[in-house]
XYZ file of C-alpha atoms in Angstrom:
662
model
C 19.098 -46.606 -29.631
C 20.189 -44.824 -26.425
C 17.426 -44.823 -23.796
C 16.179 -41.366 -22.877
C 14.549 -39.930 -19.782
C 10.899 -38.885 -19.995
C 9.448 -35.817 -18.289
C 5.684 -35.200 -18.337
C 3.928 -31.899 -17.560
C 0.357 -30.650 -18.120
C 0.683 -28.172 -20.972
C 2.620 -27.681 -24.239
C 3.846 -24.208 -23.218
C 5.291 -25.543 -19.980
C 6.828 -28.464 -21.909
C 8.445 -26.089 -24.394
C 9.951 -23.906 -21.642
C 11.313 -26.855 -19.635
C 12.737 -28.649 -22.677
C 15.088 -25.667 -23.221
C 16.716 -26.410 -19.838
C 16.983 -30.219 -20.031
C 18.807 -30.797 -23.298
C 18.838 -33.967 -25.408
C 18.761 -36.466 -22.521
C 15.072 -35.792 -21.923
C 11.921 -36.133 -23.970
C 9.251 -33.735 -22.659
C 5.532 -34.463 -23.189
C 2.327 -32.713 -22.112
C -0.620 -34.674 -20.678
C -3.016 -31.796 -21.464
C -4.467 -31.947 -17.949
C -6.138 -35.008 -16.416
C -5.897 -38.314 -18.311
C -8.072 -40.236 -15.838
C -11.219 -39.066 -14.071
C -14.718 -40.019 -12.942
C -16.970 -41.313 -15.751
C -19.366 -38.836 -17.387
C -22.223 -41.314 -17.899
C -22.636 -42.524 -14.289
C -21.922 -41.563 -10.678
C -18.672 -43.532 -10.564
C -18.638 -43.719 -6.747
C -19.763 -46.770 -4.742
C -21.305 -45.077 -1.700
C -22.049 -48.387 0.019
C -18.481 -49.704 -0.369
C -16.387 -47.091 1.404
C -16.664 -44.624 -1.498
C -14.684 -46.758 -3.903
C -14.037 -44.690 -7.036
C -14.417 -46.020 -10.577
C -11.885 -43.962 -12.524
C -11.788 -44.192 -16.326
C -9.211 -43.061 -18.868
C -10.268 -40.028 -20.899
C -11.114 -41.205 -24.433
C -10.232 -37.778 -25.815
C -6.665 -38.252 -24.562
C -6.061 -41.528 -26.484
C -3.452 -39.930 -28.797
C -1.569 -38.386 -25.869
C -1.731 -41.641 -23.922
C -0.245 -43.502 -26.911
C 2.643 -41.011 -27.008
C 3.207 -41.451 -23.251
C 3.059 -45.237 -23.645
C 5.597 -45.299 -26.498
C 8.008 -42.948 -24.730
C 7.464 -44.604 -21.341
C 8.495 -48.040 -22.607
C 11.838 -46.660 -23.822
C 12.564 -44.377 -20.870
C 15.236 -45.058 -18.239
C 13.490 -42.723 -15.816
C 10.121 -40.960 -15.832
C 9.684 -37.609 -14.078
C 6.199 -36.255 -13.388
C 6.550 -32.458 -13.137
C 2.960 -31.262 -12.806
C 2.025 -28.127 -10.842
C 2.775 -28.077 -7.077
C -0.800 -28.158 -5.760
C -3.581 -30.692 -5.130
C -4.781 -30.691 -8.721
C -1.246 -31.056 -10.092
C -0.532 -33.863 -7.632
C -3.693 -35.697 -8.732
C -2.803 -35.343 -12.434
C 0.665 -36.729 -11.672
C -0.832 -39.607 -9.662
C -3.141 -40.687 -12.499
C -0.397 -40.424 -15.149
C 1.814 -42.461 -12.813
C -0.945 -45.073 -12.407
C -1.233 -45.348 -16.208
C 2.535 -45.764 -16.650
C 2.722 -48.396 -13.930
C -0.442 -50.379 -14.720
C -0.868 -49.975 -18.488
C 2.667 -49.400 -19.746
C 4.635 -51.548 -17.312
C 7.031 -48.910 -15.973
C 8.399 -49.926 -12.574
C 7.253 -47.758 -9.656
C 10.889 -47.132 -8.649
C 11.560 -45.531 -12.044
C 8.804 -42.935 -11.628
C 9.815 -39.754 -9.791
C 7.773 -36.703 -8.787
C 9.367 -33.272 -9.324
C 7.904 -29.982 -8.092
C 9.143 -26.427 -8.430
C 7.658 -23.025 -7.590
C 9.225 -21.364 -10.626
C 10.205 -22.609 -14.070
C 13.838 -21.506 -14.120
C 16.831 -23.600 -15.155
C 18.164 -23.799 -11.611
C 14.806 -24.826 -10.085
C 13.973 -27.346 -12.826
C 17.377 -29.098 -12.750
C 17.355 -29.280 -8.951
C 13.885 -30.876 -8.946
C 14.515 -33.253 -11.852
C 17.792 -34.545 -10.399
C 16.146 -35.280 -7.057
C 14.065 -38.332 -6.171
C 10.746 -36.791 -5.250
C 7.793 -38.904 -4.176
C 4.075 -38.511 -4.733
C 2.330 -36.633 -1.911
C -0.642 -38.931 -1.353
C -2.178 -36.580 1.204
C -2.572 -33.945 -1.526
C -3.921 -36.591 -3.914
C -6.453 -37.696 -1.292
C -7.551 -34.102 -0.637
C -8.193 -33.580 -4.350
C -9.937 -36.950 -4.547
C -12.103 -36.082 -1.529
C -13.153 -32.754 -3.058
C -13.813 -34.355 -6.449
C -15.978 -37.137 -5.009
C -17.820 -34.762 -2.669
C -18.619 -32.404 -5.535
C -19.667 -35.344 -7.725
C -22.084 -36.623 -5.051
C -23.646 -33.185 -4.533
C -23.835 -32.306 -8.227
C -24.907 -35.734 -9.489
C -27.629 -36.135 -6.876
C -28.923 -32.564 -6.619
C -29.073 -31.844 -10.366
C -31.793 -34.443 -11.237
C -33.820 -33.056 -8.331
C -33.582 -29.559 -9.833
C -34.773 -31.010 -13.160
C -37.901 -32.331 -11.469
C -38.632 -29.430 -9.124
C -37.431 -26.349 -11.051
C -36.616 -26.943 -14.747
C -34.938 -29.511 -16.969
C -31.257 -29.087 -17.801
C -30.242 -27.446 -14.501
C -27.304 -28.384 -12.311
C -26.027 -27.573 -8.826
C -22.561 -27.514 -7.313
C -21.503 -27.469 -3.681
C -19.403 -24.270 -3.545
C -21.022 -22.604 -6.577
C -24.429 -22.822 -4.871
C -23.053 -20.895 -1.870
C -21.684 -18.185 -4.201
C -25.110 -18.000 -5.889
C -26.752 -17.671 -2.482
C -24.451 -14.760 -1.573
C -25.532 -12.917 -4.742
C -29.249 -13.710 -4.249
C -29.188 -12.713 -0.567
C -27.476 -9.431 -1.454
C -30.221 -8.622 -3.971
C -32.871 -9.200 -1.281
C -30.908 -7.043 1.170
C -30.775 -4.253 -1.383
C -34.548 -4.483 -1.827
C -35.156 -4.207 1.926
C -32.824 -1.234 2.394
C -34.719 2.005 2.966
C -33.002 4.917 1.267
C -33.159 8.339 2.868
C -32.040 11.754 1.756
C -29.500 13.777 3.707
C -27.529 17.006 3.228
C -23.898 18.026 3.627
C -23.026 21.682 4.281
C -19.903 23.441 2.992
C -18.133 26.767 3.429
C -15.776 28.146 0.764
C -12.808 30.308 1.801
C -10.081 32.196 0.011
C -6.719 33.589 1.121
C -4.248 35.223 -1.237
C -5.935 33.676 -4.263
C -5.822 30.225 -2.626
C -9.287 28.711 -2.322
C -10.204 25.860 0.013
C -13.391 24.197 1.244
C -14.432 23.175 4.765
C -17.329 20.894 5.690
C -19.666 21.259 8.648
C -18.744 18.480 11.057
C -20.136 19.541 14.431
C -23.269 21.351 15.631
C -23.479 22.094 19.360
C -20.597 19.634 19.865
C -22.573 16.855 18.179
C -21.071 15.175 15.107
C -22.970 15.878 11.892
C -21.877 12.645 10.245
C -23.897 9.677 11.483
C -23.322 5.980 10.849
C -25.919 3.278 10.305
C -25.367 -0.476 10.310
C -27.268 -3.303 8.610
C -26.687 -6.979 9.329
C -26.107 -8.888 6.102
C -25.877 -12.582 5.217
C -22.066 -12.367 5.021
C -21.346 -9.677 7.623
C -22.307 -6.094 8.449
C -22.749 -3.120 6.130
C -22.071 0.389 7.410
C -23.367 3.497 5.686
C -23.195 7.189 6.527
C -25.701 10.034 6.540
C -25.964 13.411 8.244
C -28.097 15.097 10.922
C -29.790 17.138 8.194
C -32.572 15.328 6.346
C -34.453 18.300 4.832
C -33.680 21.574 3.059
C -35.645 23.488 5.715
C -33.216 22.321 8.416
C -30.280 23.314 6.196
C -31.690 26.770 5.437
C -32.401 27.383 9.121
C -28.792 26.633 10.010
C -27.285 28.649 7.142
C -29.320 31.736 8.133
C -28.030 31.455 11.719
C -24.357 31.586 10.694
C -22.193 34.733 10.980
C -19.983 35.879 8.132
C -16.846 35.465 10.239
C -15.215 32.098 10.944
C -12.538 31.846 13.639
C -9.738 29.290 13.277
C -9.773 27.174 16.436
C -6.861 24.901 15.573
C -4.376 24.014 12.851
C -2.943 20.525 13.244
C -0.344 19.099 10.893
C 1.394 15.751 11.180
C 3.352 13.395 9.030
C 1.829 10.018 8.277
C 3.519 6.917 6.895
C 1.881 4.732 4.278
C 3.101 1.151 4.209
C 3.328 -0.941 1.015
C 1.042 -3.946 0.710
C 2.277 -7.545 0.900
C 3.273 -9.502 -2.203
C 0.433 -11.069 -4.194
C -1.505 -14.240 -3.483
C -4.089 -15.727 -5.866
C -7.185 -14.039 -4.424
C -5.547 -10.592 -4.330
C -4.207 -11.014 -7.880
C -7.737 -11.736 -9.134
C -9.286 -8.911 -7.086
C -6.785 -6.334 -8.333
C -7.150 -7.424 -11.974
C -10.942 -7.141 -11.634
C -10.720 -3.638 -10.121
C -8.024 -2.309 -12.447
C -9.052 -3.785 -15.793
C -12.438 -5.461 -15.276
C -10.970 -8.927 -15.844
C -12.811 -12.061 -14.784
C -11.023 -14.453 -12.447
C -10.881 -16.962 -15.287
C -9.070 -14.505 -17.576
C -6.627 -13.464 -14.846
C -5.687 -17.064 -14.130
C -5.305 -17.861 -17.830
C -2.867 -14.955 -18.313
C -1.015 -15.831 -15.088
C -0.754 -19.460 -16.261
C 0.867 -18.241 -19.493
C 3.400 -16.184 -17.529
C 4.176 -19.087 -15.184
C 4.608 -21.605 -17.991
C 6.943 -19.225 -19.811
C 9.127 -19.118 -16.696
C 8.395 -15.464 -15.901
C 6.559 -15.719 -12.560
C 6.406 -18.180 -9.666
C 3.431 -20.522 -9.266
C 0.245 -18.453 -9.316
C -2.098 -20.645 -7.249
C -0.924 -19.838 -3.754
C -2.089 -18.309 -0.481
C 1.417 -17.961 0.975
C 3.064 -14.554 1.493
C 6.585 -16.011 1.761
C 9.405 -14.914 -0.551
C 12.684 -16.853 -0.684
C 15.802 -15.281 0.800
C 17.522 -15.330 -2.599
C 14.568 -13.495 -4.228
C 14.479 -10.896 -1.418
C 18.201 -10.270 -1.911
C 17.682 -9.762 -5.669
C 14.687 -7.452 -5.113
C 16.554 -5.246 -2.631
C 19.620 -5.108 -4.879
C 17.463 -4.047 -7.829
C 15.783 -1.236 -5.836
C 19.156 0.001 -4.550
C 20.632 0.108 -8.047
C 17.652 1.687 -9.834
C 16.196 4.105 -7.240
C 18.904 4.522 -4.611
C 19.230 3.753 -0.900
C 16.519 6.149 0.313
C 13.897 4.181 -1.648
C 14.915 0.896 0.011
C 13.268 -0.307 3.237
C 15.948 -0.122 6.003
C 15.087 -3.672 7.085
C 13.931 -6.758 5.198
C 10.140 -6.820 5.312
C 8.520 -10.189 6.087
C 4.790 -10.783 5.819
C 2.900 -13.270 7.935
C 0.644 -15.666 6.049
C -2.852 -15.622 7.564
C -4.323 -18.616 5.769
C -4.285 -21.800 7.872
C -4.072 -23.903 4.708
C -1.111 -22.056 3.158
C 1.907 -24.208 2.403
C 4.972 -22.333 3.581
C 7.084 -24.219 1.033
C 5.138 -22.222 -1.544
C 5.914 -18.596 -2.289
C 3.856 -15.534 -3.050
C 3.406 -14.648 -6.727
C 6.527 -12.822 -7.911
C 8.724 -12.522 -11.020
C 11.335 -15.261 -11.329
C 13.810 -12.432 -11.954
C 13.091 -8.728 -11.334
C 15.984 -7.829 -13.651
C 14.057 -8.816 -16.782
C 12.930 -5.872 -18.927
C 9.155 -6.073 -19.528
C 9.518 -4.531 -22.969
C 11.887 -7.256 -24.159
C 9.861 -10.304 -23.124
C 7.651 -10.474 -26.224
C 4.421 -10.362 -24.217
C 0.980 -9.451 -25.527
C -0.876 -6.504 -23.947
C -2.662 -8.564 -21.261
C 0.445 -10.509 -20.286
C 2.406 -7.259 -20.196
C -0.171 -5.588 -17.887
C -0.264 -8.458 -15.424
C 3.495 -9.059 -15.405
C 4.188 -5.343 -14.856
C 1.716 -5.251 -11.956
C 3.214 -8.380 -10.324
C 6.720 -6.957 -10.679
C 5.781 -3.556 -9.232
C 3.912 -5.112 -6.305
C 6.855 -7.437 -5.575
C 9.389 -4.599 -5.609
C 7.126 -2.385 -3.488
C 7.074 -4.875 -0.609
C 10.810 -4.189 0.002
C 10.695 -0.459 -0.743
C 10.631 2.490 1.660
C 7.385 3.775 3.126
C 5.646 6.780 1.576
C 5.417 9.859 3.801
C 2.550 12.349 3.540
C 1.744 15.428 5.585
C -1.873 15.683 6.703
C -3.309 19.016 7.830
C -6.617 19.652 9.619
C -8.045 23.139 10.133
C -10.972 23.547 12.543
C -13.064 26.697 11.981
C -15.735 27.826 14.463
C -18.862 29.854 13.728
C -21.138 30.186 16.765
C -22.173 26.673 17.837
C -20.946 25.101 14.586
C -17.532 23.757 13.596
C -16.274 23.310 10.046
C -13.320 21.113 9.114
C -10.887 21.503 6.189
C -8.491 18.660 5.442
C -5.369 18.800 3.309
C -2.712 16.315 2.320
C 0.687 16.732 0.670
C 3.287 14.210 -0.435
C 6.581 14.533 1.475
C 8.352 11.435 0.131
C 6.817 8.995 -2.402
C 8.757 5.891 -1.303
C 7.227 2.721 -2.797
C 4.652 4.810 -4.723
C 7.480 5.868 -7.052
C 7.833 2.197 -7.993
C 4.150 1.265 -8.327
C 3.269 4.497 -10.115
C 0.072 4.874 -8.036
C -1.380 8.326 -8.486
C -1.429 10.703 -5.535
C -3.051 14.118 -5.709
C -1.952 16.824 -3.307
C -4.623 18.943 -1.652
C -2.544 21.741 -0.121
C -4.164 24.157 2.325
C -2.884 27.753 2.686
C -0.729 28.769 5.658
C -3.147 29.711 8.465
C -2.833 30.381 12.209
C -4.961 29.750 15.281
C -7.168 32.708 16.153
C -7.186 34.026 12.588
C -10.610 35.142 11.323
C -11.766 34.330 7.773
C -14.847 35.322 5.840
C -16.604 32.654 3.772
C -17.105 33.573 0.108
C -19.917 31.032 -0.219
C -22.056 28.734 1.914
C -23.678 25.835 0.116
C -25.156 22.387 0.581
C -25.254 19.177 -1.423
C -28.057 16.627 -1.364
C -27.237 12.927 -1.069
C -28.994 9.621 -0.556
C -27.967 6.642 1.548
C -26.786 3.785 -0.639
C -27.943 0.184 -0.227
C -25.338 -2.576 0.143
C -23.571 -2.759 -3.232
C -23.971 -5.749 -5.514
C -20.945 -8.000 -5.656
C -18.271 -7.340 -8.219
C -15.864 -10.097 -9.236
C -13.354 -8.669 -6.746
C -15.752 -8.283 -3.798
C -17.298 -11.740 -4.316
C -13.860 -13.389 -4.196
C -13.037 -11.245 -1.144
C -16.223 -12.413 0.595
C -15.553 -16.078 -0.208
C -11.991 -15.694 1.086
C -13.180 -13.944 4.267
C -15.668 -16.747 4.960
C -12.997 -19.418 4.362
C -14.756 -20.756 1.263
C -12.776 -21.854 -1.785
C -9.041 -22.150 -2.253
C -6.550 -20.528 -4.692
C -7.371 -22.949 -7.504
C -11.167 -22.670 -7.132
C -12.041 -18.948 -7.022
C -12.152 -18.434 -10.802
C -14.180 -21.613 -11.633
C -16.760 -20.781 -8.915
C -17.721 -17.508 -10.614
C -17.448 -18.701 -14.220
C -19.618 -21.775 -13.525
C -22.651 -19.879 -12.211
C -22.239 -17.347 -15.043
C -22.196 -20.149 -17.636
C -25.326 -21.692 -16.095
C -27.099 -18.305 -16.458
C -27.900 -18.194 -12.767
C -26.359 -14.722 -12.605
C -25.607 -11.921 -15.036
C -23.334 -8.905 -15.006
C -24.555 -5.329 -15.139
C -22.100 -2.412 -14.927
C -19.451 -4.803 -13.633
C -21.694 -6.144 -10.831
C -23.488 -9.480 -10.390
C -27.236 -9.872 -10.038
C -29.290 -13.076 -10.058
C -31.483 -14.005 -12.995
C -35.025 -15.292 -12.448
C -33.587 -18.763 -13.014
C -30.854 -18.224 -10.413
C -33.441 -16.960 -7.919
C -35.568 -20.074 -8.441
C -32.611 -22.457 -8.015
C -31.447 -20.627 -4.892
C -34.963 -20.566 -3.425
C -35.240 -24.346 -3.818
C -31.781 -25.072 -2.376
C -32.221 -22.738 0.614
C -35.670 -24.145 1.395
C -34.686 -27.814 1.287
C -30.873 -27.906 1.628
C -30.110 -24.872 3.797
C -27.447 -26.818 5.723
C -25.532 -27.531 2.479
C -25.626 -23.978 1.092
C -24.831 -22.128 4.308
C -21.505 -20.432 4.960
C -20.308 -22.267 8.117
C -20.893 -25.741 6.609
C -19.010 -24.926 3.399
C -16.146 -23.267 5.291
C -15.891 -26.250 7.659
C -15.794 -28.620 4.689
C -12.856 -26.629 3.264
C -11.033 -26.903 6.599
C -11.686 -30.653 6.709
C -10.222 -31.029 3.195
C -7.186 -29.040 4.365
C -6.773 -31.581 7.177
C -6.906 -34.380 4.611
C -4.144 -32.552 2.684
C -2.013 -32.423 5.826
C -2.613 -36.126 6.596
C -4.752 -35.546 9.700
C -8.011 -36.956 8.278
C -9.122 -39.616 5.817
C -11.249 -38.396 2.945
C -13.542 -41.441 3.185
C -14.389 -40.583 6.822
C -15.162 -37.011 5.809
C -17.576 -38.190 3.110
C -19.237 -40.771 5.366
C -20.220 -38.040 7.864
C -21.709 -35.962 5.037
C -23.316 -38.667 2.888
C -25.558 -40.349 5.510
C -27.784 -37.345 6.359
C -27.554 -35.927 2.830
C -28.784 -39.107 1.117
C -31.765 -39.373 3.508
C -32.671 -35.750 2.858
C -32.485 -36.311 -0.908
C -35.063 -39.101 -0.723
C -37.337 -37.066 1.546
C -37.191 -33.920 -0.591
C -37.896 -35.844 -3.790
C -41.144 -37.126 -2.284
C -42.392 -34.021 -0.481
C -40.897 -30.922 -2.137
C -43.147 -28.630 -4.145
C -42.187 -27.415 -7.576
C -40.614 -23.934 -7.677
C -41.908 -21.531 -10.324
C -39.436 -19.409 -12.240
C -40.636 -15.814 -12.112
C -41.392 -14.113 -15.404
C -41.374 -10.430 -16.350
C -44.660 -9.064 -17.678
C -44.621 -6.931 -20.838
C -48.258 -5.816 -20.834
C -48.730 -7.249 -24.348
C -51.362 -9.793 -25.406
C -50.112 -13.010 -26.996
C -50.400 -12.585 -30.810
C -51.005 -16.336 -31.297
C -53.632 -17.434 -28.795
C -55.030 -13.951 -27.999
C -55.685 -15.145 -24.420
C -52.346 -15.181 -22.646
C -49.933 -12.345 -21.918
C -46.488 -11.997 -23.429
C -43.896 -12.562 -20.689
C -40.084 -12.609 -20.603
C -38.461 -15.885 -19.603
C -34.823 -16.968 -19.187
C -33.637 -19.883 -21.324
C -30.331 -21.569 -22.084
C -29.382 -18.735 -24.442
C -30.683 -15.790 -22.419
C -33.993 -13.922 -22.261
C -36.799 -14.518 -24.745
C -40.505 -13.672 -25.128
C -43.107 -16.339 -24.500
C -46.807 -16.777 -23.791
C -47.902 -16.922 -20.138
C -50.077 -19.944 -21.028
C -47.072 -22.089 -22.030
C -47.066 -25.097 -22.612
C -50.642 -24.791 -23.961
C -49.491 -21.933 -26.215
C -46.063 -22.329 -27.841
C -45.573 -18.674 -28.917
C -41.961 -17.438 -28.627
C -40.113 -14.390 -29.981
C -36.734 -12.743 -29.656
C -36.441 -10.339 -26.723
C -34.829 -6.995 -27.532
C -34.035 -4.736 -24.573
C -33.764 -1.082 -25.629
C -30.989 0.853 -23.878
C -32.174 4.449 -24.382
C -29.629 5.704 -26.925
C -29.170 5.857 -30.691
C -26.533 3.724 -32.413
C -23.463 5.945 -33.043
C -22.913 4.302 -36.458
C -26.359 4.073 -38.084
C -28.797 5.950 -35.833
C -31.074 2.981 -35.031
C -32.094 2.157 -31.452
C -29.327 0.928 -29.177
C -30.023 -2.314 -27.320
C -28.666 -4.308 -24.384
C -27.181 -7.655 -25.339
C -25.430 -10.404 -23.407
C -22.524 -12.655 -24.226
C -22.847 -16.428 -23.977
C -21.525 -16.135 -20.422
C -24.100 -13.520 -19.413
C -21.904 -10.409 -19.533
C -23.811 -7.292 -20.607
C -22.741 -5.208 -23.607
C -24.407 -2.671 -25.916
C -25.203 -3.144 -29.583
C -27.389 -1.989 -32.442
C -30.987 -3.169 -32.969
C -30.201 -3.499 -36.689
C -27.649 -6.281 -36.126
C -26.327 -8.084 -38.205
C -26.550 -5.253 -40.775
C -24.906 -2.895 -38.294
C -22.129 -4.466 -36.221
C -21.550 -1.604 -33.762
C -20.938 -2.875 -30.195
C -19.386 -1.536 -26.975
C -18.987 -2.557 -23.327
C -19.973 0.918 -22.106
C -23.194 2.761 -22.883
C -22.553 5.829 -25.103
C -23.033 9.098 -23.228
């Protein structure tokens, strides 16, 4: 039998795509992720012996390991072609360890191959090379894994004792939870106040436009307030007018005639955004389609493994010269020269940790027709967006004409603003909507009569709750998390029921509040923003070979282990707040019925628990009738805590919707 070469990747889809390019000389197998990791039943880290790690083979991967063993023994050469990041490097390292130590493959016969895109050219170039394992990346992943194991494995039992059994804590996830909890407190402290905006309506030759009061006695009507938040500052606007009496007094003082003081028109250029990185891909998918980070990354992974986009876990804004040439050629051919940027546009990567060898997320070929790729609706949406954003970064600027008309009436000034598209540029490629607001032709000194003076009442808004997009943006701004970690951070605290989603925004549950309260009180240095950001920077230095991961852990572990022992002895138990219903317990007749949060969501219980064991299902009415059967509509939650609407007569009536019926 002729000996074959063996190539190992993480997933079957990636294996299938690559096997099309390699031909019969290669056998391609998928490891299905990690084959070797820390044990589940114990800590697996010897903290007193330089953080020696006790890795074990995954029992669930025994069939895959047998396949790798059989193929490895026959192979002339083994190529490990896992993803080009820390996690991929670690998977490759552990598969390599297995081949060398359990199969008997010589180290010199094991090569590492990395590529940013799964195309024939990129795969063949990488496979034919003699790549080596990047141990700095392996060590960075190992450092993060051990650090997270120490925090999670040691903090979780403490939460069991001091808050509730079955809880767990994670290093970065706990910071994300704190952001959400702090925001809820900040919203509670915010004092809302009413204010009024004043408008004048004008007409000229059947053209109607509106101007807003913006100055009174040369003082700006619009005022700005600022609140200091846990993760930065929040600015909000209000006006000088806080009561209807003040508004009426001003309206009565106005003449009927308004004199045009100035008409200013100028052209403004709108630049296209840079190509996509992981955080921006997740933020845009959340804003556009309400996708979770986890869903976005799953769809992007499918596209990458099918060879349609470059690697999707990246914080680099670089695009290869060859790709730029193809992009510009495509724009020139499809839209013409005037839609092409006169010069090649380059974007500077801001992230200190970005690997310039990596690229931004882009299609492997912009010439591919989306409609002929056989994609499902989600894949199609994301691929189309990535393609449009990639093309836009080399397209011409959009040009709009902005017009401002200043109208004076006594000591007041009103302002009308108009905007009109002159040239769409890159907007013609992205398809972003742009609505013209054209003002009539007017001249300085012209006098107009207002057909109507009116006012609108408003209220200052508290800092908004985090959405998936804004939470990732905040983590990125603070330097917390990396491209591969944003999605798991959010999904983990959702799965633990520490937070829930309401109208696309996160709010803490009573359980999440209790966990956060305990961690902030006793481990404030671990769940603060600067510490977590610094830890990320230190791990980046491990990845670049400037630090040893064991030294990093030694600095952290000493004080942390002492604090653990101290807190276990002295910390008081934290009570999880309950919601009162005003009902008496039907079992014991003494306690009140309260709403608690359990592993599967909210439920009714007796306030005298554990003395009284009464429990009942909690049904939260939503204030509408079921469109199908007419019974009461209720609020329900998925297993991951996402809110949806259903019928109280479920399972007889199966009506359900994400949005509340109007």
